[in-house]
mmCIF file of C-alpha atoms in Angstrom:
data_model
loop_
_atom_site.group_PDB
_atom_site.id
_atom_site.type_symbol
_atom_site.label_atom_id
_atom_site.label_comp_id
_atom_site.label_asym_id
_atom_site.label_seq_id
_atom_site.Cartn_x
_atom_site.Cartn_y
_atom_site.Cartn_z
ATOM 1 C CA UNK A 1393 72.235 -66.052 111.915
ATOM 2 C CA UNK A 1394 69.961 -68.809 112.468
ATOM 3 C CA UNK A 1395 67.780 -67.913 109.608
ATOM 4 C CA UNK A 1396 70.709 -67.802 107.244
ATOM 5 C CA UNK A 1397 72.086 -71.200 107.960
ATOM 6 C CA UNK A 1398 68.653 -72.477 107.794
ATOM 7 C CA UNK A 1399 67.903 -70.881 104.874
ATOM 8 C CA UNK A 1400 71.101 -72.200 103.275
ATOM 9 C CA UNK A 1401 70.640 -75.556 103.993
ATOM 10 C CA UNK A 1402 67.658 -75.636 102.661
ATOM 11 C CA UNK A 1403 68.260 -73.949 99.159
ATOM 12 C CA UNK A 1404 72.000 -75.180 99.009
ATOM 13 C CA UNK A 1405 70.561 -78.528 98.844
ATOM 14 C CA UNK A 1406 67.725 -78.214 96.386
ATOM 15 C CA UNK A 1407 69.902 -75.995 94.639
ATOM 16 C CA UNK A 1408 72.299 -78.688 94.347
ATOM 17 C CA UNK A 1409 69.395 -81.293 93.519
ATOM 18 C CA UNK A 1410 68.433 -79.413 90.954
ATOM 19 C CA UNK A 1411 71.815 -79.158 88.862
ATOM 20 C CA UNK A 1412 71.895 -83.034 89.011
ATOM 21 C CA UNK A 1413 68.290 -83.030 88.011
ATOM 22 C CA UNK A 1414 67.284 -85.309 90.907
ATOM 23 C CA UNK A 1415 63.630 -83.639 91.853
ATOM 24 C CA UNK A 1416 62.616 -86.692 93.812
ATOM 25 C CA UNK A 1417 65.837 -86.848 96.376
ATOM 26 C CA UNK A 1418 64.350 -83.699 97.668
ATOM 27 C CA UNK A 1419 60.669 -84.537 98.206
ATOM 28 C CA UNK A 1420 61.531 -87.934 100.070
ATOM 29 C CA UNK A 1421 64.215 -86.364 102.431
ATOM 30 C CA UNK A 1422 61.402 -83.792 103.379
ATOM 31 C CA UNK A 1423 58.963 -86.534 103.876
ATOM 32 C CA UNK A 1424 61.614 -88.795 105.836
ATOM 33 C CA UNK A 1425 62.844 -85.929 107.834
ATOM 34 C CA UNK A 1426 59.461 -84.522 108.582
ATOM 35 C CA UNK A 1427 59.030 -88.127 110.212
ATOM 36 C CA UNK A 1428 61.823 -88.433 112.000
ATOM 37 C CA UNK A 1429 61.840 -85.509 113.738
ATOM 38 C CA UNK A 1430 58.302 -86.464 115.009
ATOM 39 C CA UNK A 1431 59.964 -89.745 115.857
ATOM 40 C CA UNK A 1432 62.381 -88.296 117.863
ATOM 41 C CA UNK A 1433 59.873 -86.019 119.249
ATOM 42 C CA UNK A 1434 58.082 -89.351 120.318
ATOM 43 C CA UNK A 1435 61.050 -90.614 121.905
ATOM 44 C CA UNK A 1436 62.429 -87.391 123.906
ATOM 45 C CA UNK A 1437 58.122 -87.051 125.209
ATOM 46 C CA UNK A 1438 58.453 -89.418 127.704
ATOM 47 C CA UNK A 1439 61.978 -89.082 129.135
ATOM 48 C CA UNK A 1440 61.657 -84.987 129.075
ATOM 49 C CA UNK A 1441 58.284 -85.693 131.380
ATOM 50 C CA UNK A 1442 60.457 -88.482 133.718
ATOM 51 C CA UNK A 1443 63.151 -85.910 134.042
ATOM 52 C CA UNK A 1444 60.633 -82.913 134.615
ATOM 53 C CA UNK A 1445 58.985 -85.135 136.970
ATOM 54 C CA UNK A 1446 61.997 -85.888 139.345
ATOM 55 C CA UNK A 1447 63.551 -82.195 139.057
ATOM 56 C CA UNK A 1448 59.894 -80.994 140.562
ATOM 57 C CA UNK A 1449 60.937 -83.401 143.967
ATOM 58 C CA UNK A 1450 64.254 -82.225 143.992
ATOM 59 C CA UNK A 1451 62.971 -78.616 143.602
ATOM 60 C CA UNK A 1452 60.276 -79.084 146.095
ATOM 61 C CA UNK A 1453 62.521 -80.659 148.573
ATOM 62 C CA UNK A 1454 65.154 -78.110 148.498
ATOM 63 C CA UNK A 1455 67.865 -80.165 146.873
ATOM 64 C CA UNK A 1456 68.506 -77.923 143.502
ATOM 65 C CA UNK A 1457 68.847 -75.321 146.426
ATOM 66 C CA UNK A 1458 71.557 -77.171 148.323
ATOM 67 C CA UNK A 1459 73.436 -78.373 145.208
ATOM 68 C CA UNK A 1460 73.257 -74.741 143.861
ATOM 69 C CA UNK A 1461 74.455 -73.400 146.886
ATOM 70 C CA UNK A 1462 77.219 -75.883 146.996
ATOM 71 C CA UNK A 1463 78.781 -74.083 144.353
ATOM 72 C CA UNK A 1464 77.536 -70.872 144.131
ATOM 73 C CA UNK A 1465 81.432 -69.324 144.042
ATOM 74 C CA UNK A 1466 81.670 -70.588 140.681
ATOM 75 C CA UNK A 1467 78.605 -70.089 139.475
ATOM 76 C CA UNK A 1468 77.403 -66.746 140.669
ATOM 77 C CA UNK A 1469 80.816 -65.573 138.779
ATOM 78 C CA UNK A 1470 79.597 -67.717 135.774
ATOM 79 C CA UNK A 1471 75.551 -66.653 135.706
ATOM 80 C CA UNK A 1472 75.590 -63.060 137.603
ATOM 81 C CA UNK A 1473 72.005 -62.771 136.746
ATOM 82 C CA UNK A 1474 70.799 -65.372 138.234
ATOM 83 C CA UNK A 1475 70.054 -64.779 141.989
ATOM 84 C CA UNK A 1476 71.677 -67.415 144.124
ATOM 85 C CA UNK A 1477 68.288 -68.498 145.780
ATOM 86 C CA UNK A 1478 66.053 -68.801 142.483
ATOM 87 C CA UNK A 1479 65.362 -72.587 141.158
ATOM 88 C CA UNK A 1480 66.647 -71.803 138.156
ATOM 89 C CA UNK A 1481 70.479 -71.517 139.672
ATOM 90 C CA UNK A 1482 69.658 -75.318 140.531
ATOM 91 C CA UNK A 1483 68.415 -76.606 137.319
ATOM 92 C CA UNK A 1484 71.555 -74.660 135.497
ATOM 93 C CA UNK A 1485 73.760 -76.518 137.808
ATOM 94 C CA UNK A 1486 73.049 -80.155 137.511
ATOM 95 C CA UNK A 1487 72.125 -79.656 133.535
ATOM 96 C CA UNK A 1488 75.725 -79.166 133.405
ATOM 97 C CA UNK A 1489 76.901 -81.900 135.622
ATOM 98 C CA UNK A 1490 74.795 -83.953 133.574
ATOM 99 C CA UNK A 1491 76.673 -83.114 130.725
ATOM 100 C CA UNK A 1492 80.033 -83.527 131.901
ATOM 101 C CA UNK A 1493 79.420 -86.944 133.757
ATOM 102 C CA UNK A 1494 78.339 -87.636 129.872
ATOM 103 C CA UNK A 1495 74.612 -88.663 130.849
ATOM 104 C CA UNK A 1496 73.539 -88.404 127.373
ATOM 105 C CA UNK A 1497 70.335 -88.866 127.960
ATOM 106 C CA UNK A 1498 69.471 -87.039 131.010
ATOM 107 C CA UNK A 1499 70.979 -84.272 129.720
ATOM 108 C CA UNK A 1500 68.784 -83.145 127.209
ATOM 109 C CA UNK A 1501 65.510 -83.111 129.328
ATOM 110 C CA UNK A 1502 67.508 -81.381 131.898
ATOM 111 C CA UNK A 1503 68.638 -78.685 130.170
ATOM 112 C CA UNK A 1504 65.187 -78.011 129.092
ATOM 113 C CA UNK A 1505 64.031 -77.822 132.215
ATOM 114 C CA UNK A 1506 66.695 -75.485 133.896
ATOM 115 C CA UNK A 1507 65.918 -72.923 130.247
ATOM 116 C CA UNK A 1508 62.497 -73.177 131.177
ATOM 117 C CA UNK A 1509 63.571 -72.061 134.799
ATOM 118 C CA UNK A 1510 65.615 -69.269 132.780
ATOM 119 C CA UNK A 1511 62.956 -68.288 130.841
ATOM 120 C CA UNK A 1512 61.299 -67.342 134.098
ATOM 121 C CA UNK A 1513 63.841 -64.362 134.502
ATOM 122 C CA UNK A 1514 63.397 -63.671 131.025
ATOM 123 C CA UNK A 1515 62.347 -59.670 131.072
ATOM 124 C CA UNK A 1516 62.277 -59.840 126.855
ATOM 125 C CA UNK A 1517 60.758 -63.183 125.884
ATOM 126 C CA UNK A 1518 61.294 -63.927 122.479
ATOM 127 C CA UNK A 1519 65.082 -62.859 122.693
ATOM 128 C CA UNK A 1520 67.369 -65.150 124.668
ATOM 129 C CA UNK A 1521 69.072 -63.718 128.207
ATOM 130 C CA UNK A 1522 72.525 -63.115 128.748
ATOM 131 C CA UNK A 1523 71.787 -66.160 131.391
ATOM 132 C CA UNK A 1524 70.742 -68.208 128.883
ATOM 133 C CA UNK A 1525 73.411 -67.600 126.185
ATOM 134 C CA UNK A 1526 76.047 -68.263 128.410
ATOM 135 C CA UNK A 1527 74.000 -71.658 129.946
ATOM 136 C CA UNK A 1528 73.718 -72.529 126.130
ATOM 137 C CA UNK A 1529 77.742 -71.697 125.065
ATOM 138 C CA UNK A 1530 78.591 -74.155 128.264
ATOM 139 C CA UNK A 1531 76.635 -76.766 127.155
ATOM 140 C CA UNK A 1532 77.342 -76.452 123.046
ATOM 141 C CA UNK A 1533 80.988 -76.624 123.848
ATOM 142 C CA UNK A 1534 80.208 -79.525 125.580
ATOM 143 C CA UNK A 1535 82.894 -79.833 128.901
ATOM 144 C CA UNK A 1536 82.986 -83.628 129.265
ATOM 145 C CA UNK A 1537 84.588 -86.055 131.928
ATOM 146 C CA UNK A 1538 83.814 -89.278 130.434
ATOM 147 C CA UNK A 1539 82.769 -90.064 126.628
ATOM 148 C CA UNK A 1540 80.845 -93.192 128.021
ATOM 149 C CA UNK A 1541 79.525 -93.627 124.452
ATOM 150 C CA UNK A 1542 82.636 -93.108 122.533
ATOM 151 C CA UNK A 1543 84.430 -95.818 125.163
ATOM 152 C CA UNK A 1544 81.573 -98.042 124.284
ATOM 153 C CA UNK A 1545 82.172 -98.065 120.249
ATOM 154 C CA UNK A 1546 86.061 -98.397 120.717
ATOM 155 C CA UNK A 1547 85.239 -101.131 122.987
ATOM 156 C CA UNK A 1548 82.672 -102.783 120.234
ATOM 157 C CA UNK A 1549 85.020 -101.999 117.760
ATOM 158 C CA UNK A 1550 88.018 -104.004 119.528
ATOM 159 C CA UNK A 1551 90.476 -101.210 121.121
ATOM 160 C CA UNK A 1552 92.986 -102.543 123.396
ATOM 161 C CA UNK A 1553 92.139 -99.566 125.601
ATOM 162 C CA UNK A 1554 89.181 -97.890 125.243
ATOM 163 C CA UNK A 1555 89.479 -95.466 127.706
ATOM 164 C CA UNK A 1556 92.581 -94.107 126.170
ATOM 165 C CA UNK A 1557 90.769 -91.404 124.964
ATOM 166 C CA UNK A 1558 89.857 -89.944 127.936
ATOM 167 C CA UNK A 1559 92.551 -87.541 128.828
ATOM 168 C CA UNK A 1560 92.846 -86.028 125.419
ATOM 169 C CA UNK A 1561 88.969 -85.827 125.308
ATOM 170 C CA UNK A 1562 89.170 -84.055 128.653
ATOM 171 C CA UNK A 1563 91.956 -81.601 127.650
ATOM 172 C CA UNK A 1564 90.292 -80.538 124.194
ATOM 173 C CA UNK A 1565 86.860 -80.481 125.650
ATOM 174 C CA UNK A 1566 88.071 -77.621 128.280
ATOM 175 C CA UNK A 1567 89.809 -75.912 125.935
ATOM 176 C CA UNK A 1568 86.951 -75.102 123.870
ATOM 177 C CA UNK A 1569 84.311 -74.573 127.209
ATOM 178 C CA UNK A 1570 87.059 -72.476 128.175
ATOM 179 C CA UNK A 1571 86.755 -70.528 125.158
ATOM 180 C CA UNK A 1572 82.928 -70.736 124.693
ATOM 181 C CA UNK A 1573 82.779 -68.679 128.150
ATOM 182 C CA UNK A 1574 85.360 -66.237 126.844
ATOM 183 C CA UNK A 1575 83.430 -65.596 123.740
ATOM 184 C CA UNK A 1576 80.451 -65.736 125.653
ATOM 185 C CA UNK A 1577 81.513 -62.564 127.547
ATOM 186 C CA UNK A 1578 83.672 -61.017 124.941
ATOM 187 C CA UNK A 1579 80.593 -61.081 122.526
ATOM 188 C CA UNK A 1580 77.412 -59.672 124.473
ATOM 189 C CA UNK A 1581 79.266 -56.812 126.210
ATOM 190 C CA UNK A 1582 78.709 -54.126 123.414
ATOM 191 C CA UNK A 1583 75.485 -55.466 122.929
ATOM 192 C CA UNK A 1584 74.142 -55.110 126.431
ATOM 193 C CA UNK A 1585 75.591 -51.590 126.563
ATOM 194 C CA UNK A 1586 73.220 -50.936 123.522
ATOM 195 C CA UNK A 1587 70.189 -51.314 125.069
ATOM 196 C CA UNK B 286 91.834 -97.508 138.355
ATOM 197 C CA UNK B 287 90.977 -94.035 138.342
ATOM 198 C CA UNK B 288 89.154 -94.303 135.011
ATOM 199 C CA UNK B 289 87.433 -97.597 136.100
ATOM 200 C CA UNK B 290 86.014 -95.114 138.898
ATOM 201 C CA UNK B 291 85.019 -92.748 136.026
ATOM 202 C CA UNK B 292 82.810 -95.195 133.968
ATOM 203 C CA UNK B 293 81.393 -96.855 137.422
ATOM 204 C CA UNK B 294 80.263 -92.875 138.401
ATOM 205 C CA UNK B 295 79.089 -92.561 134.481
ATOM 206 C CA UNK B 296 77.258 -95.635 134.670
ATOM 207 C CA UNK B 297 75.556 -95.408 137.573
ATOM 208 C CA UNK B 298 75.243 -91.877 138.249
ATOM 209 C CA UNK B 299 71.321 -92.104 136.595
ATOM 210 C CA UNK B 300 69.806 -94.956 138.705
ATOM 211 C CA UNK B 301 71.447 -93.541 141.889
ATOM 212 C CA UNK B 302 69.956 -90.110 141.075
ATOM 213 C CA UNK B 303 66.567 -92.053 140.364
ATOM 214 C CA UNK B 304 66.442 -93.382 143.679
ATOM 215 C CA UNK B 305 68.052 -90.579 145.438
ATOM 216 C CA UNK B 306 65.993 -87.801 144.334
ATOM 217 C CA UNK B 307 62.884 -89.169 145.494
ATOM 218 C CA UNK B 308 64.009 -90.780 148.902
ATOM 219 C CA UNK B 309 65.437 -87.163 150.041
ATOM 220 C CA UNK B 310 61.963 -85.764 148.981
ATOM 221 C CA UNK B 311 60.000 -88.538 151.337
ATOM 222 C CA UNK B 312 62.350 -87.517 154.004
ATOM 223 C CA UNK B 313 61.637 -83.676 153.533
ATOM 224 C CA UNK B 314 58.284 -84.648 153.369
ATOM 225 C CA UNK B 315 57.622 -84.133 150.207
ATOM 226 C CA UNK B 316 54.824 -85.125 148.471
ATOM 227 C CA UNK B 317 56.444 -87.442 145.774
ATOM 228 C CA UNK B 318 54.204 -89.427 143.328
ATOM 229 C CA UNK B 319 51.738 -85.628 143.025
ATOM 230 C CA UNK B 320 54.826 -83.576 142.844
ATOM 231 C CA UNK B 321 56.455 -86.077 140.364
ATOM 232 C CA UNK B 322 53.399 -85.958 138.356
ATOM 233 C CA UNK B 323 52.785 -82.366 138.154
ATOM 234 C CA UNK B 324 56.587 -82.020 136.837
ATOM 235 C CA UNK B 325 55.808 -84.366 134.095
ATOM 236 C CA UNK B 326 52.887 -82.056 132.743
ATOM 237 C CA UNK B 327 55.329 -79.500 132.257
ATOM 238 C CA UNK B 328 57.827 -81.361 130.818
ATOM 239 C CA UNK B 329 55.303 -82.963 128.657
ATOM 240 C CA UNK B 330 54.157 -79.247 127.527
ATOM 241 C CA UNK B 331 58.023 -78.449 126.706
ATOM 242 C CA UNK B 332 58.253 -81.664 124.301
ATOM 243 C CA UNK B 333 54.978 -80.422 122.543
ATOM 244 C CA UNK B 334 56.599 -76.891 122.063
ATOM 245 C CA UNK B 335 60.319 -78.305 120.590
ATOM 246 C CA UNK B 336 58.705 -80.091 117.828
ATOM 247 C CA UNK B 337 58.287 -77.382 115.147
ATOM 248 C CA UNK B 338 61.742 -76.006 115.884
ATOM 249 C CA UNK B 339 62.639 -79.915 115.408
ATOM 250 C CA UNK B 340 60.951 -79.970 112.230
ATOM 251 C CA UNK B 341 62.374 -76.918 110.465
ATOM 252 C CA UNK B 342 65.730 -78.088 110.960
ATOM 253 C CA UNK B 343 65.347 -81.858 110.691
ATOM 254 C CA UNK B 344 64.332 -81.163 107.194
ATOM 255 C CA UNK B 345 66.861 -78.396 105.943
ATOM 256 C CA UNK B 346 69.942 -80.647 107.302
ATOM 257 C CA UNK B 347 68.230 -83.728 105.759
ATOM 258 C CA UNK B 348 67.838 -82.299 102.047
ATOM 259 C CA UNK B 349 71.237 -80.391 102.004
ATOM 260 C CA UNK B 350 72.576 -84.388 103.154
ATOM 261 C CA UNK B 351 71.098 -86.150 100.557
ATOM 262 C CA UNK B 352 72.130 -83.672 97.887
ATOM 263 C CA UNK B 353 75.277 -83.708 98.406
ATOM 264 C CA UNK B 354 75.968 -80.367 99.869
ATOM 265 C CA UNK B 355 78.312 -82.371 102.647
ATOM 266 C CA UNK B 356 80.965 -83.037 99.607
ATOM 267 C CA UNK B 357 80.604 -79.971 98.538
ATOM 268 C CA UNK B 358 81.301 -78.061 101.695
ATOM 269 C CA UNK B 359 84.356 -80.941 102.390
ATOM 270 C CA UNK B 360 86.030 -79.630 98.698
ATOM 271 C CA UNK B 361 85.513 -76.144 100.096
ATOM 272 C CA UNK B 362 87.306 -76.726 103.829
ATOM 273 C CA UNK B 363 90.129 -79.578 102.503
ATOM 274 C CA UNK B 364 92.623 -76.954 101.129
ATOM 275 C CA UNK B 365 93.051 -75.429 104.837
ATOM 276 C CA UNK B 366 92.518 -78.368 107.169
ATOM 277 C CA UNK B 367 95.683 -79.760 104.606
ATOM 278 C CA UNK B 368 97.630 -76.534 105.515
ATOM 279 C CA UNK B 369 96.778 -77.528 109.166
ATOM 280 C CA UNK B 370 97.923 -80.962 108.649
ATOM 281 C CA UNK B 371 94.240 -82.067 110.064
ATOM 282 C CA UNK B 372 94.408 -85.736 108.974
ATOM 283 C CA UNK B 373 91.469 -85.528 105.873
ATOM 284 C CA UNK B 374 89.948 -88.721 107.302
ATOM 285 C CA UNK B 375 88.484 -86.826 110.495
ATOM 286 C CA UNK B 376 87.751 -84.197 108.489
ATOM 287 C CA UNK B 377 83.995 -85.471 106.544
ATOM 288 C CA UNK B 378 82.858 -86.212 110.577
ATOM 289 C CA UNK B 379 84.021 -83.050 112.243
ATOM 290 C CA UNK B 380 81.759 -80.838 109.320
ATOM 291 C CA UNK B 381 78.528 -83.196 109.872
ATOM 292 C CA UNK B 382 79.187 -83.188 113.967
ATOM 293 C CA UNK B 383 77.354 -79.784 114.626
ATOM 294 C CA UNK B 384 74.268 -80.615 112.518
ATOM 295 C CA UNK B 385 73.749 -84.345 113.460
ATOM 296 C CA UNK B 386 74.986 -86.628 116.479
ATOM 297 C CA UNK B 387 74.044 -89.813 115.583
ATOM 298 C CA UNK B 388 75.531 -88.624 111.406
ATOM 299 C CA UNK B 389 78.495 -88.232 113.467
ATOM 300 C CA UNK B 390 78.602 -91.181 115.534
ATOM 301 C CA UNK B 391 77.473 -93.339 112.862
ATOM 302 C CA UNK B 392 81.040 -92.046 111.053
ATOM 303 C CA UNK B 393 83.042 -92.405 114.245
ATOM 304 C CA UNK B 394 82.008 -96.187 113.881
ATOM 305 C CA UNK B 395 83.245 -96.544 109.977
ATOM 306 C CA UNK B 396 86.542 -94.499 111.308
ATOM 307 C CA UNK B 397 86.966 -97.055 113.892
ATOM 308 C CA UNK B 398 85.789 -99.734 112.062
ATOM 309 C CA UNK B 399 87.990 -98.782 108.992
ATOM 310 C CA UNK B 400 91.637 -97.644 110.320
ATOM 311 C CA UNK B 401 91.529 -99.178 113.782
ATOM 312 C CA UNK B 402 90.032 -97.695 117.230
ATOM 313 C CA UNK B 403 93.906 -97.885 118.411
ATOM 314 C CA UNK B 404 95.089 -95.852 115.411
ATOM 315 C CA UNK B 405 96.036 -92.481 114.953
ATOM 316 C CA UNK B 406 92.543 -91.522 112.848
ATOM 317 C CA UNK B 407 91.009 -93.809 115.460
ATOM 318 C CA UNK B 408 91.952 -91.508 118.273
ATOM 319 C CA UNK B 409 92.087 -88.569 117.178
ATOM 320 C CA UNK B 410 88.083 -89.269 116.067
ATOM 321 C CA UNK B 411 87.279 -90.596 119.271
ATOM 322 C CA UNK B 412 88.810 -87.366 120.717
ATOM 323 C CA UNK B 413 86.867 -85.340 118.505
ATOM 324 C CA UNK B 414 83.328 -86.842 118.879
ATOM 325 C CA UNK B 415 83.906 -85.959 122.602
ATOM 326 C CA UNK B 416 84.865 -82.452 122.334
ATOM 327 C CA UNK B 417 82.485 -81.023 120.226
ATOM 328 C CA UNK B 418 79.037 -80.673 120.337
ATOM 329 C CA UNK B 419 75.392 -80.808 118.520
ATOM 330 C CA UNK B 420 75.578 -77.168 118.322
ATOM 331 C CA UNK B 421 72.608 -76.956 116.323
ATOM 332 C CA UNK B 422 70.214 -79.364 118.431
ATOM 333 C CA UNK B 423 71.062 -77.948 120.963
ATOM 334 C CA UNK B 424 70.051 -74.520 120.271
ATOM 335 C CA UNK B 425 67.018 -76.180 118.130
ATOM 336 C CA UNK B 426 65.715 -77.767 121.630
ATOM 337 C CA UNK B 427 66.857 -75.801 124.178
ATOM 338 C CA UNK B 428 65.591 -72.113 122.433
ATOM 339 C CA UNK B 429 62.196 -73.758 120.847
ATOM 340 C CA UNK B 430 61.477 -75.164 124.518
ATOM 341 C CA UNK B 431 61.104 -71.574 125.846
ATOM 342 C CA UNK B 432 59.763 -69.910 122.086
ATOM 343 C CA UNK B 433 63.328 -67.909 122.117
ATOM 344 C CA UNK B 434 63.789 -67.161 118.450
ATOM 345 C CA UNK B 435 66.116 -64.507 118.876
ATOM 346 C CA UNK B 436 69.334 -66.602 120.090
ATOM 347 C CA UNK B 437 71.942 -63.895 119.902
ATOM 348 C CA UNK B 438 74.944 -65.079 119.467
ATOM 349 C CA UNK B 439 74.986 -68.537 120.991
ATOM 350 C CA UNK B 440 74.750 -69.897 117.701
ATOM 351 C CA UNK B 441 78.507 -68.631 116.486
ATOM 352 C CA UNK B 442 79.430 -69.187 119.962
ATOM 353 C CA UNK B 443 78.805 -72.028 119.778
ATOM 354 C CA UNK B 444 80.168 -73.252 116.032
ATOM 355 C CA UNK B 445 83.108 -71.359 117.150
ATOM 356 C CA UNK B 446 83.894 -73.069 119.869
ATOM 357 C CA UNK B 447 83.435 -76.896 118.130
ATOM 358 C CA UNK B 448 85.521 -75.742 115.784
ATOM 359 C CA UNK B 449 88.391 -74.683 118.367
ATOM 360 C CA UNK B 450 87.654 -78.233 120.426
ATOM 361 C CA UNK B 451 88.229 -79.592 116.978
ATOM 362 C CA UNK B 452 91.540 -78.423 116.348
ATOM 363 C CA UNK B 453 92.612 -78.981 120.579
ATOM 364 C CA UNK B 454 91.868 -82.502 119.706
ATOM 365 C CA UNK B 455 93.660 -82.810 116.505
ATOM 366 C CA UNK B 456 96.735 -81.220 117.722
ATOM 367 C CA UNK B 457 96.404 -82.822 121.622
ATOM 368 C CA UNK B 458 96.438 -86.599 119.948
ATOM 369 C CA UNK B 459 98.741 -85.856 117.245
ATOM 370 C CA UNK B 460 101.293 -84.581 119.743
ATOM 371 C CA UNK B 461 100.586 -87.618 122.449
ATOM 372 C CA UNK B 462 99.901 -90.306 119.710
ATOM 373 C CA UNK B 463 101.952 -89.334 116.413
ATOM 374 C CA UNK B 464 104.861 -91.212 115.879
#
């Protein structure tokens, strides 16, 4: 699927450029996004290594252990593949509390890390684990306790309450986890069962 | 109260976790600055390995953007979300939400900026920004750090389920905040 959207994106829009005869729109939104994805390449480099750095100590010292095991009856129902013990139960975890205590930026280098730990378990490499899909349908459908940068632009923007936001955000953020880890489930059944 | 609690966690959840991690590593004895260190590397390593994956898609969204294949796909979707009764205003930021976050957030802030943060198209926007995800950069990073190119289905999983936090959050705000 990912090669089709790709693939339409790409020749939708120079399709499109083409019937309004506009050759150069496409050659500088190659070069400009060519740039800026090494820009934010630039950017994510050092706070993926800060992130990597401090889950290593909190691997080392047993604390991904402990917070794993803290809530291992939810998750071992949520990742049965994982084995309770392995790091990579640890990494899932706090990516995920990362993500609902809405630390933006945290988050990404986090969740690398804990798919890196997946990838460990990985027997096909290549072809993402039922551990993995599932990690990645939690954090797509994005579960979140507090929109800290959506409260900030109301704020900047002048709301009387900013904050007003949060219950609905809360209620229509579970309802689509909620269905994420349905789907999730629903979806690689038949597949597994293939193989 | 409770949601001044919230932001105070949100806000300083990051330094207390910077100071935290490392302390409870000195008292395990833990090597910190060498351990700290060798985590980097890798993480470094995992940066190197997202960019082509970063590339590839930076560049399809960006020329299907600037052609105008956004209006296009809005023409397509605006007879249904009508039927819905999906306020057409949210509509333009919900479509560009799974391919870019700050495309989104940038529109969030003309929404806001336009009919009011404490509107009805303020809200529900607000609502919606939170709800849904990146789909796409997510999948981009996350599956390039480990060379996955076969995702499965996480990527309709995903799209699916923005699209159903979509219409929770149109239908949660128009039922708490429509007149």
């Amino acid at each position: 699927m990912i090669n089709w959207i790709w693939f339409i994106l790409l020749a939708g829009g120079i399709l499109l450029a083409a019937y309004n005869n506009d050759a150069a729109l496409v050659t500088d939104a190659i070069l400009e996004a060519a740039a800026d994805a090494i820009t934010l390449v630039i950017g994510l480099l050092g706070l993926i290594s800060f992130w990597s750095g401090l889950m290593e100590i909190a691997e080392k010292s047993g604390l991904t252990a402990l917070f794993a095991k803290l809530l291992r009856p939810f998750t071992s129902r949520l990742f049965p593949d994982i084995p309770p013990e392995h790091p990579a139960m640890g990494a899932v975890v706090l990516s995920i509390s990362a993500n609902i205590l809405g630390m933006g930026n945290a988050a990404t280098p986090l969740g690398i890390r804990a798919i890196e730990k997946l990838d460990e378990l990985n027997s096909e490499p290549g072809t993402a684990s039922d551990a993995m899909c599932t990690f990645v349908a939690v954090t797509t459908s994005s579960l979140t306790v507090v929109p800290i940068t959506v409260i900030a632009l109301r704020a900047a923007a002048g709301s009387t309450d900013p904050a007003k936001i949060i219950g609905p955000t809360l209620a229509a953020s579970a309802i689509s986890t909620l269905t994420a880890i349905i789907t999730d489930r629903a979806w690689r059944r038949p597949i597994s069962r293939r193989r | 109260m409770i949601i001044d609690l919230l932001e105070a966690i949100s806000r300083w959840a990051i330094p207390v976790i910077v100071l935290g991690i490392p302390l409870w590593g000195l008292v395990r004895g833990v090597r910190v600055y060498e351990t700290f260190v060798e985590g980097a590397k890798q993480g470094m390593a995992a940066a190197v390995r997202i960019t082509p994956y970063l590339i590839a898609m930076f560049v399809a969204i960006r020329v299907f953007r600037v052609a105008g294949g956004m209006a296009l796909l809005l023409k397509a979707v605006t007879p249904f979300t009508d039927m819905l009764g999906i306020p057409p205003e949210v509509v333009p930021m919900a479509l560009i939400r799974p391919l870019s976050g700050s495309g989104a957030l940038s529109m969030l802030g003309e929404l806001l900026h336009t009919y009011g943060p404490d509107s009805l198209v303020g809200l529900t926007a607000s609502t919606i920004q939170g709800s849904t995800e990146t789909t796409l950069y997510v999948i981009t990073v996350y599956f390039g750090a480990v060379g996955v190119t076969r995702a499965r289905h996480s990527l309709p999983v995903g799209l699916w389920s923005d699209l159903v936090g979509f219409l929770a959050a149109v239908f949660i705000c128009n039922w708490l905040f429509g007149s």
